[in-house]
PDB file of C-alpha atoms in Angstrom:
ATOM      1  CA  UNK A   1       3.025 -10.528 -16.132  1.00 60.00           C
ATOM      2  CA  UNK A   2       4.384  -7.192 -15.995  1.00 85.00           C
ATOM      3  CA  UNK A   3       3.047  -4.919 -13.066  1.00 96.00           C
ATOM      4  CA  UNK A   4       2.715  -0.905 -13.914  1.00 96.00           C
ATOM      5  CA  UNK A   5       1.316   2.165 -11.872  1.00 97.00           C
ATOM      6  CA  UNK A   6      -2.362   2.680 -12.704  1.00 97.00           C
ATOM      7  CA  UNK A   7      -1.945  -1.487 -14.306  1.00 97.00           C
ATOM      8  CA  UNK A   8      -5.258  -3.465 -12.839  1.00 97.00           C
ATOM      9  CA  UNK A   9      -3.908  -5.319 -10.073  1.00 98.00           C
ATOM     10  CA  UNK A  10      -4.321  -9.108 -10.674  1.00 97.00           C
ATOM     11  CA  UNK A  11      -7.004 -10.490  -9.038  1.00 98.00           C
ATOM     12  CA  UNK A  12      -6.373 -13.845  -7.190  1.00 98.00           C
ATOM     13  CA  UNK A  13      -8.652 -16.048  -4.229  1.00 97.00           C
ATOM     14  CA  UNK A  14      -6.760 -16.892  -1.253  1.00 97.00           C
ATOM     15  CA  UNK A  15      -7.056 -18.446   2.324  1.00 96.00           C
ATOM     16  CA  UNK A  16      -6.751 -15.469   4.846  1.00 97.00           C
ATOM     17  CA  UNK A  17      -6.843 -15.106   8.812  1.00 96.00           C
ATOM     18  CA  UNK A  18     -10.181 -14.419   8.304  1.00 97.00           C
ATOM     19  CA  UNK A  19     -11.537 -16.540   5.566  1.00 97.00           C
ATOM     20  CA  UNK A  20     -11.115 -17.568   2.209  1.00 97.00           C
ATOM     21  CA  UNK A  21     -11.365 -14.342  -0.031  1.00 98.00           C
ATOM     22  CA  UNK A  22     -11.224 -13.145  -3.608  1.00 98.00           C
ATOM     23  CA  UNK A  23      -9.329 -10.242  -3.889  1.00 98.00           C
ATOM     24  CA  UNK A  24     -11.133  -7.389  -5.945  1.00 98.00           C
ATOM     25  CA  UNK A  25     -14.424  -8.598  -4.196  1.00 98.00           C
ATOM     26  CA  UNK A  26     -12.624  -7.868  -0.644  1.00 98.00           C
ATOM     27  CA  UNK A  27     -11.323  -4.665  -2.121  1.00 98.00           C
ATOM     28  CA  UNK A  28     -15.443  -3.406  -3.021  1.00 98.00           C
ATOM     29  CA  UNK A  29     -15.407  -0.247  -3.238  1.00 98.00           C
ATOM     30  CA  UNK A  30     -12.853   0.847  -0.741  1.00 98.00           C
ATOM     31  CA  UNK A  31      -8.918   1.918  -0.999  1.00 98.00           C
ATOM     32  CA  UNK A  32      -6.441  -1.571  -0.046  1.00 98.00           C
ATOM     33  CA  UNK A  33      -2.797  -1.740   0.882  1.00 98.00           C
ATOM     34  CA  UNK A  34      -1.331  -5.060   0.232  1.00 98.00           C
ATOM     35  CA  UNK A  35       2.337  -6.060   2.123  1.00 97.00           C
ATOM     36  CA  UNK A  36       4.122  -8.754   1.822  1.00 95.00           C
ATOM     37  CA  UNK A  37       6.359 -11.218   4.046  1.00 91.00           C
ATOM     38  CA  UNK A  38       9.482 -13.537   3.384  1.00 90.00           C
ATOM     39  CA  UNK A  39       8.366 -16.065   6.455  1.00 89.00           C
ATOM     40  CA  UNK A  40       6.748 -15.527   9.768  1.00 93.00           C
ATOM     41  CA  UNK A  41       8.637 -15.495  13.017  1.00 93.00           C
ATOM     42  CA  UNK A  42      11.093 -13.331  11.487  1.00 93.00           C
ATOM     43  CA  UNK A  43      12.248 -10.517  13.418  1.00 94.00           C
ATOM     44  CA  UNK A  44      11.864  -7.003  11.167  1.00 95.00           C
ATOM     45  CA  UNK A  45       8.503  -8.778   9.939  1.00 94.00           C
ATOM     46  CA  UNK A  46       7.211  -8.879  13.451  1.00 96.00           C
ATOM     47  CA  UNK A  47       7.658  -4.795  14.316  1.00 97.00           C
ATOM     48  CA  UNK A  48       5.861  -4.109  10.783  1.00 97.00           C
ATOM     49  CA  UNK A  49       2.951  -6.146  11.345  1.00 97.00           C
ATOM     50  CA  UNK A  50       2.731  -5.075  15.229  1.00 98.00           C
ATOM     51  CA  UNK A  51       3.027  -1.091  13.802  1.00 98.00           C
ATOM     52  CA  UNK A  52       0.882  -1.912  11.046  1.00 98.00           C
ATOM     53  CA  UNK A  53      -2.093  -3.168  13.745  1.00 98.00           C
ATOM     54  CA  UNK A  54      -2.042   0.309  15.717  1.00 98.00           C
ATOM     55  CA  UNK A  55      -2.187   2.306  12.008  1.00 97.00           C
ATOM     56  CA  UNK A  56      -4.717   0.601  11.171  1.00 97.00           C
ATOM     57  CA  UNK A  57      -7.644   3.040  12.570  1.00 97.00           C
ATOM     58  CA  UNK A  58      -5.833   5.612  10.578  1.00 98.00           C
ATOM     59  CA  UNK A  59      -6.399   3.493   7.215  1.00 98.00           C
ATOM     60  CA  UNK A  60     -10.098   2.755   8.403  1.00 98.00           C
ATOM     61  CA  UNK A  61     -10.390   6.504   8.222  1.00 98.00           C
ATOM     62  CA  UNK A  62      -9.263   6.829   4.801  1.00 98.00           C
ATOM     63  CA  UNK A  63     -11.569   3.999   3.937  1.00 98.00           C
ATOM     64  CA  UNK A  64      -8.445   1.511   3.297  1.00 98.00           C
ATOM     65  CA  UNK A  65      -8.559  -1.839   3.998  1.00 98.00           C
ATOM     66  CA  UNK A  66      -4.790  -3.531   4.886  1.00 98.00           C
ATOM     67  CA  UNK A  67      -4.374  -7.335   3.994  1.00 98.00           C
ATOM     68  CA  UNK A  68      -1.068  -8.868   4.589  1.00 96.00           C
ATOM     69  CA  UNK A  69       0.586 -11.558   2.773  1.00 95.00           C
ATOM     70  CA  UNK A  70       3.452 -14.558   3.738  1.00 91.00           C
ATOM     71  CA  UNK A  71       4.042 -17.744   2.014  1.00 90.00           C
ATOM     72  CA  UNK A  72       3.908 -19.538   5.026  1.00 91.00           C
ATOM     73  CA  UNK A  73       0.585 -21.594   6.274  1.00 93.00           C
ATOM     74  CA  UNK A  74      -2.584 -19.153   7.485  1.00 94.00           C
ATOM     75  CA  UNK A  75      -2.256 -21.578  11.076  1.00 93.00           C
ATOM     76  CA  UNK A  76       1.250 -20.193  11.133  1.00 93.00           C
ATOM     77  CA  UNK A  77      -0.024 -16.803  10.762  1.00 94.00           C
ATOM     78  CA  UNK A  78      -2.398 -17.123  14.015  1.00 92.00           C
ATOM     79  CA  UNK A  79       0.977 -18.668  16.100  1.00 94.00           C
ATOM     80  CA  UNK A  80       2.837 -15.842  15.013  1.00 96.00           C
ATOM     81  CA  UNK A  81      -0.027 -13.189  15.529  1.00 96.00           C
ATOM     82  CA  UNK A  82       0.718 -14.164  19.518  1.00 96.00           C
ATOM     83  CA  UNK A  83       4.742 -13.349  19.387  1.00 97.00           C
ATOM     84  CA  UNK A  84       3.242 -10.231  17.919  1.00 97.00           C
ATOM     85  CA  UNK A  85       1.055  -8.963  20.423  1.00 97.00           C
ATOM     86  CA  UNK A  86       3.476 -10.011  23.121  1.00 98.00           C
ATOM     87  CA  UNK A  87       6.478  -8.197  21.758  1.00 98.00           C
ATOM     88  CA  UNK A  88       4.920  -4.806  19.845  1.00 98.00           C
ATOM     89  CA  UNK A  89       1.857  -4.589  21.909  1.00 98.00           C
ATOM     90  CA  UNK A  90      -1.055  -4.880  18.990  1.00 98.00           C
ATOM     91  CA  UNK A  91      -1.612  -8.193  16.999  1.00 97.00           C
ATOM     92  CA  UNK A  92      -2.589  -8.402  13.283  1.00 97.00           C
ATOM     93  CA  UNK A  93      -6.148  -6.388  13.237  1.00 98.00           C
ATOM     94  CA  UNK A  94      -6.602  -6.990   9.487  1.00 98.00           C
ATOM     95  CA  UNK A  95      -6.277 -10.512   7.491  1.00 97.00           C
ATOM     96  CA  UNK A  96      -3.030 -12.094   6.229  1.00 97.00           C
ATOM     97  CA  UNK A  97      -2.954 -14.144   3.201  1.00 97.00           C
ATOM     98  CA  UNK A  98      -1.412 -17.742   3.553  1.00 95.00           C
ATOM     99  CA  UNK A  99       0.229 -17.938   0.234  1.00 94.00           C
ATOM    100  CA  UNK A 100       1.630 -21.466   0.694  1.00 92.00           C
ATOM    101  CA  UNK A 101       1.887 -22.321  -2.987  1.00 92.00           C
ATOM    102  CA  UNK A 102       3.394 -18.720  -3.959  1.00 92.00           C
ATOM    103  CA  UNK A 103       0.742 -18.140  -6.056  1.00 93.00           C
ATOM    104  CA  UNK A 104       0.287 -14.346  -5.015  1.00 95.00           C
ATOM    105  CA  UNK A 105       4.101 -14.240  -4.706  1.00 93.00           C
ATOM    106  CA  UNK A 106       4.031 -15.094  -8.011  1.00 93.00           C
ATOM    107  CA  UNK A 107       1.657 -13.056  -9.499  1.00 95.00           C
ATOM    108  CA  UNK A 108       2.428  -9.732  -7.925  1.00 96.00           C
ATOM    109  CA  UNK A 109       5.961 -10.184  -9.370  1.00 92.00           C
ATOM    110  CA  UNK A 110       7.736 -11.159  -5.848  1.00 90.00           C
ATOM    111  CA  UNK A 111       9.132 -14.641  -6.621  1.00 87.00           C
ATOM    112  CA  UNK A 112      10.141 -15.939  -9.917  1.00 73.00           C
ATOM    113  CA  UNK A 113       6.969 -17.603 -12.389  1.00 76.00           C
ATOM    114  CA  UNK A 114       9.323 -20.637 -12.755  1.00 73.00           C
ATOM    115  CA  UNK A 115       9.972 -20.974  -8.826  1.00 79.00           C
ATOM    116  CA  UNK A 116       9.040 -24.583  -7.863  1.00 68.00           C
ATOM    117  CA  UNK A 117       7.053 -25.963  -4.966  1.00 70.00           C
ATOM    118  CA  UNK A 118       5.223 -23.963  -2.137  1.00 70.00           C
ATOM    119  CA  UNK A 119       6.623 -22.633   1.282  1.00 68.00           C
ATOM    120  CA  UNK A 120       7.904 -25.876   2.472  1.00 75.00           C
ATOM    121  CA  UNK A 121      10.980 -26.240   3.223  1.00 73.00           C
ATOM    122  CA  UNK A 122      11.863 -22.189   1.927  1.00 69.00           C
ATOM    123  CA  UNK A 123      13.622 -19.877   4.244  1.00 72.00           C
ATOM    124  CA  UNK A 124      13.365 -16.317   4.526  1.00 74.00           C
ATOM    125  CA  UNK A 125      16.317 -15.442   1.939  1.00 78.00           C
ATOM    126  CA  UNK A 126      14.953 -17.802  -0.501  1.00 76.00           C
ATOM    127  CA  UNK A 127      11.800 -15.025  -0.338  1.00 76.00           C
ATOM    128  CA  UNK A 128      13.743 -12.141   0.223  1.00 72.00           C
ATOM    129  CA  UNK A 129      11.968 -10.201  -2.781  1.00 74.00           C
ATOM    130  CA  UNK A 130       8.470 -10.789  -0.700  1.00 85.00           C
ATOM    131  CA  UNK A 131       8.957  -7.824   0.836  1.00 92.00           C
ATOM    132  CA  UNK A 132       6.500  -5.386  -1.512  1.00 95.00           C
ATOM    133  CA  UNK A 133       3.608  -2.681  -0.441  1.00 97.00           C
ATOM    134  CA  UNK A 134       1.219  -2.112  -2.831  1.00 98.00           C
ATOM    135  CA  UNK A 135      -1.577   0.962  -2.737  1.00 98.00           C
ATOM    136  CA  UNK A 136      -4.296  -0.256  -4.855  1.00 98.00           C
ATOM    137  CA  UNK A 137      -7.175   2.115  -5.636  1.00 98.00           C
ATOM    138  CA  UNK A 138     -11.551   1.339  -5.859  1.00 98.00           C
ATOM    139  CA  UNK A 139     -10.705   1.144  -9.187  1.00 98.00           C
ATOM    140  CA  UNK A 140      -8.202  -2.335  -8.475  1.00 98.00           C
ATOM    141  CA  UNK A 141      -5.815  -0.244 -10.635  1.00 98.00           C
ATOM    142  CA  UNK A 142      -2.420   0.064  -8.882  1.00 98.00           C
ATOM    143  CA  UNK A 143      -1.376   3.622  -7.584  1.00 98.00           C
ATOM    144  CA  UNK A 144       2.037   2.048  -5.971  1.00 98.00           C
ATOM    145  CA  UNK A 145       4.584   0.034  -5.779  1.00 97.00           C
ATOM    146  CA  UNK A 146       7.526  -0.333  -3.544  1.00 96.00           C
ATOM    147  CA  UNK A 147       9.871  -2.992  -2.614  1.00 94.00           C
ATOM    148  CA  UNK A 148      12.355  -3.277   0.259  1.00 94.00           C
ATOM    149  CA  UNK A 149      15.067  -4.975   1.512  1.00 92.00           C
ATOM    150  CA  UNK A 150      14.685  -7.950   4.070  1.00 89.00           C
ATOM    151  CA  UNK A 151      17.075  -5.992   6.665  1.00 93.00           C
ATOM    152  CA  UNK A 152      15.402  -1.962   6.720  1.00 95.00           C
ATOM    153  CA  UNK A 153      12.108  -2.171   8.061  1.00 96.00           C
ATOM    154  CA  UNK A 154       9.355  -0.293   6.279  1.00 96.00           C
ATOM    155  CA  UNK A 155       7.730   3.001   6.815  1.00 97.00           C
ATOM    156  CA  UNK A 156       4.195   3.042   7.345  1.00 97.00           C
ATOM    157  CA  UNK A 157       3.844   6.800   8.579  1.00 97.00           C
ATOM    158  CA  UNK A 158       5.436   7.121   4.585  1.00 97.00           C
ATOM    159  CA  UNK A 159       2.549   4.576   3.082  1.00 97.00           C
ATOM    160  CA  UNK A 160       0.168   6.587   4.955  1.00 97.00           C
ATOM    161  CA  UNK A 161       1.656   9.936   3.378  1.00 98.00           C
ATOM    162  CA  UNK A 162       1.515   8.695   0.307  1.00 98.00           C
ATOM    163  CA  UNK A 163      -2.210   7.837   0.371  1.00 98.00           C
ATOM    164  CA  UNK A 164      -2.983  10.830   1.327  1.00 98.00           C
ATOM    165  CA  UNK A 165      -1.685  12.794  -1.413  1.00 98.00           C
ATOM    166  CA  UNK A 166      -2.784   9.828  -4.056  1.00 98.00           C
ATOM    167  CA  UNK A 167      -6.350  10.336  -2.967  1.00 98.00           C
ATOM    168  CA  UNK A 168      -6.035  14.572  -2.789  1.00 98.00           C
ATOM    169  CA  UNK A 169      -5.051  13.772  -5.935  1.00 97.00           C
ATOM    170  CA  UNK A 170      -7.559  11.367  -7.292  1.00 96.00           C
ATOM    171  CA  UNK A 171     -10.111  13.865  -6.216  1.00 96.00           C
ATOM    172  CA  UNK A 172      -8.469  17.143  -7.244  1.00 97.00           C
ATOM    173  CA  UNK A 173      -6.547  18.057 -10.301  1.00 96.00           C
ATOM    174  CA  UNK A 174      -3.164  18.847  -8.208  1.00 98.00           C
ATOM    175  CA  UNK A 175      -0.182  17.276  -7.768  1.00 98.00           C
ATOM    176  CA  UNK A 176       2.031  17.449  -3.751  1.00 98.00           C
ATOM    177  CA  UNK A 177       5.612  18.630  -3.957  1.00 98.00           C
ATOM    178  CA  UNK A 178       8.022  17.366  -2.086  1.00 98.00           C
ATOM    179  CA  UNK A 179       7.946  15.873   1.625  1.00 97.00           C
ATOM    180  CA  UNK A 180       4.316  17.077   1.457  1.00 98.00           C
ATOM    181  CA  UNK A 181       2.035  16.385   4.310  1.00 97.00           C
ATOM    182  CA  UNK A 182      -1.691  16.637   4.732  1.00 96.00           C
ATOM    183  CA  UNK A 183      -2.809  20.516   5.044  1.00 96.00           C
ATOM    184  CA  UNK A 184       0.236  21.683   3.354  1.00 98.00           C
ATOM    185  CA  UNK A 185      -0.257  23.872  -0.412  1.00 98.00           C
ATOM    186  CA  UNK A 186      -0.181  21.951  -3.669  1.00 98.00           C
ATOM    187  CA  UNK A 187       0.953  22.519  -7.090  1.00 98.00           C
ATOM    188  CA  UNK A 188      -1.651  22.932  -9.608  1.00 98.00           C
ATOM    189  CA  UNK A 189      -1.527  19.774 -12.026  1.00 97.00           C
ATOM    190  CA  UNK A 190       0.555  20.361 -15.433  1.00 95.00           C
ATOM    191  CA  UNK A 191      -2.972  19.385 -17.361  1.00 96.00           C
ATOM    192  CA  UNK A 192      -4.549  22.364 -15.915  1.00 97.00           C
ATOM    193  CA  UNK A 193      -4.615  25.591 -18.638  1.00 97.00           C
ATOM    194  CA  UNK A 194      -4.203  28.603 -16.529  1.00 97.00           C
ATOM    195  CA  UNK A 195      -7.345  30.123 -17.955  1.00 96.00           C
ATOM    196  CA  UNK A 196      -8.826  26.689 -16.524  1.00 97.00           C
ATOM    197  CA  UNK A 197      -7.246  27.902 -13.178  1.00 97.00           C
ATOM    198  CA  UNK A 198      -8.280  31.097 -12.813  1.00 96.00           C
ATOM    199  CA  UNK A 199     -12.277  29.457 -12.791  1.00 96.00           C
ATOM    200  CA  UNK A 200     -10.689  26.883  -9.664  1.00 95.00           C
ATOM    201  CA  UNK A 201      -8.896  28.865  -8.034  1.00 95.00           C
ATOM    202  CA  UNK A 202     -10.628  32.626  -8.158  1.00 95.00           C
ATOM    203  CA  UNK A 203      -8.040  34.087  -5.788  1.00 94.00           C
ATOM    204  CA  UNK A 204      -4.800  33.080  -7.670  1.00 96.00           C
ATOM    205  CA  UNK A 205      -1.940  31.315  -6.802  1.00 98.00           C
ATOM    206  CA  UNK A 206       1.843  31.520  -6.191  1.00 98.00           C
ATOM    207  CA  UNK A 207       3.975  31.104  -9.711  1.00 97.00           C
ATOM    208  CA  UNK A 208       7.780  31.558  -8.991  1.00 97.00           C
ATOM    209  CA  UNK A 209       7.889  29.544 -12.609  1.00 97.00           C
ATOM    210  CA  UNK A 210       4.968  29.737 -15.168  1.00 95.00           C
ATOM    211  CA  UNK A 211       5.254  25.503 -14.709  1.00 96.00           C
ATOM    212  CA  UNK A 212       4.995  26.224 -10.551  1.00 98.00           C
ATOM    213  CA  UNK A 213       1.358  26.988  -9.476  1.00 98.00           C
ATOM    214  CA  UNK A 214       1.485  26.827  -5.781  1.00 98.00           C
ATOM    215  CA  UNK A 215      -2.127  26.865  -3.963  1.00 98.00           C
ATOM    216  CA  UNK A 216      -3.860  25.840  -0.632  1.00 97.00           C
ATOM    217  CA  UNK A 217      -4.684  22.144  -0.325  1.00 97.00           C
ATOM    218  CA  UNK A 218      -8.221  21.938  -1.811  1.00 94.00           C
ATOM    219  CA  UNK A 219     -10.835  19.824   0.470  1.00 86.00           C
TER     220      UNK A 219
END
């Protein structure tokens, strides 16, 4: 199954941290970001989910819910959790999926369909492509996808970013330039006549190009 930008993400049940779930009925009505693991008790792994923990009030805000994902067992998880909080200072505050037969890992597009077996006996390199955020909207469409490399650890301060400007954006009919940050101006969207912007935004905008409609962040 092929996975696209603003595809429905596929909807799976799983044994978490915190109970067995199914995934668009976790997701309700709110925002989720779902990231993945090659194995616990590896060491980039352990910052993420440690970083990840004192984010997460900044997610709650935004009315995102985080889930994390590794193949190994959900017992595993709860050993691990410990190393975390001893090491980053914050321990997993959201669940984490055990995905022990690779079904998620599977169907998100992170380990091969024909890959055989479960977790046993895998090491990290054999899940080296587990290593995927996804942004998934109310709607359980996807908004994003990224994938990284086992050895550079991810940047949630960038995930956050990016939420930020796909909800302004969900809401608004704007688009966010470059490096963009909350409370900084925004391009009008290309869909957006200028006689249609002229009844939005009464006091003008900023055009170096007819295609460039620079405003004020809407709210």
């Amino acid at each position: 199954m092929s996975l696209r930008i603003n595809g429905e993400a596929p909807n799976f049940t799983a044994e978490t941290t915190e109970g067995k779930i199914n995934f668009h009925d976790w997701i309700g009505d709110s925002w989720a970001i779902l990231f993945s693991h090659p194995k616990d008790f590896t060491p980039v792994c352990t910052t993420e989910l440690g970083y990840m923990a004192k984010l997460k009030p900044e997610f709650d805000k935004r009315n995102t819910k985080v889930i994390g994902l590794s193949v190994d067992p959900v017992d595993n998880h709860a050993r691990w959790a410990q190393d975390i909080a001893e090491t980053q200072g914050a321990a997993p505050n959201y669940p984490m999926i055990g995905d022990t037969d690779l079904t998620v890992s599977k169907l998100y597009n992170m380990l091969p369909e024909e890959t055989d077996g479960g977790s046993d006996g895998r090491t990290a390199a054999d899940n080296a492509t587990v290593r995927t955020v996804f942004i998934i909207g109310p709607d359980k469409k996807i908004k994003l996808m990224l994938a990284y490399p086992m050895t550079t650890g991810r940047n949630f301060d960038e995930i956050l970013r990016v939420l930020d400007s796909i909800q302004l954006t969900a809401k608004h009919r704007v688009a966010t330039p470059v490096n963009w940050k909350q409370g900084e101006k925004v391009i009008i969207a290309g869909s957006v006549s200028d006689d249609e912007a002229k009844t939005i935004y009464p006091d003008g905008w900023d055009a170096p190009r007819p295609y460039l409609r620079i405003v004020p962040q809407p709210h």
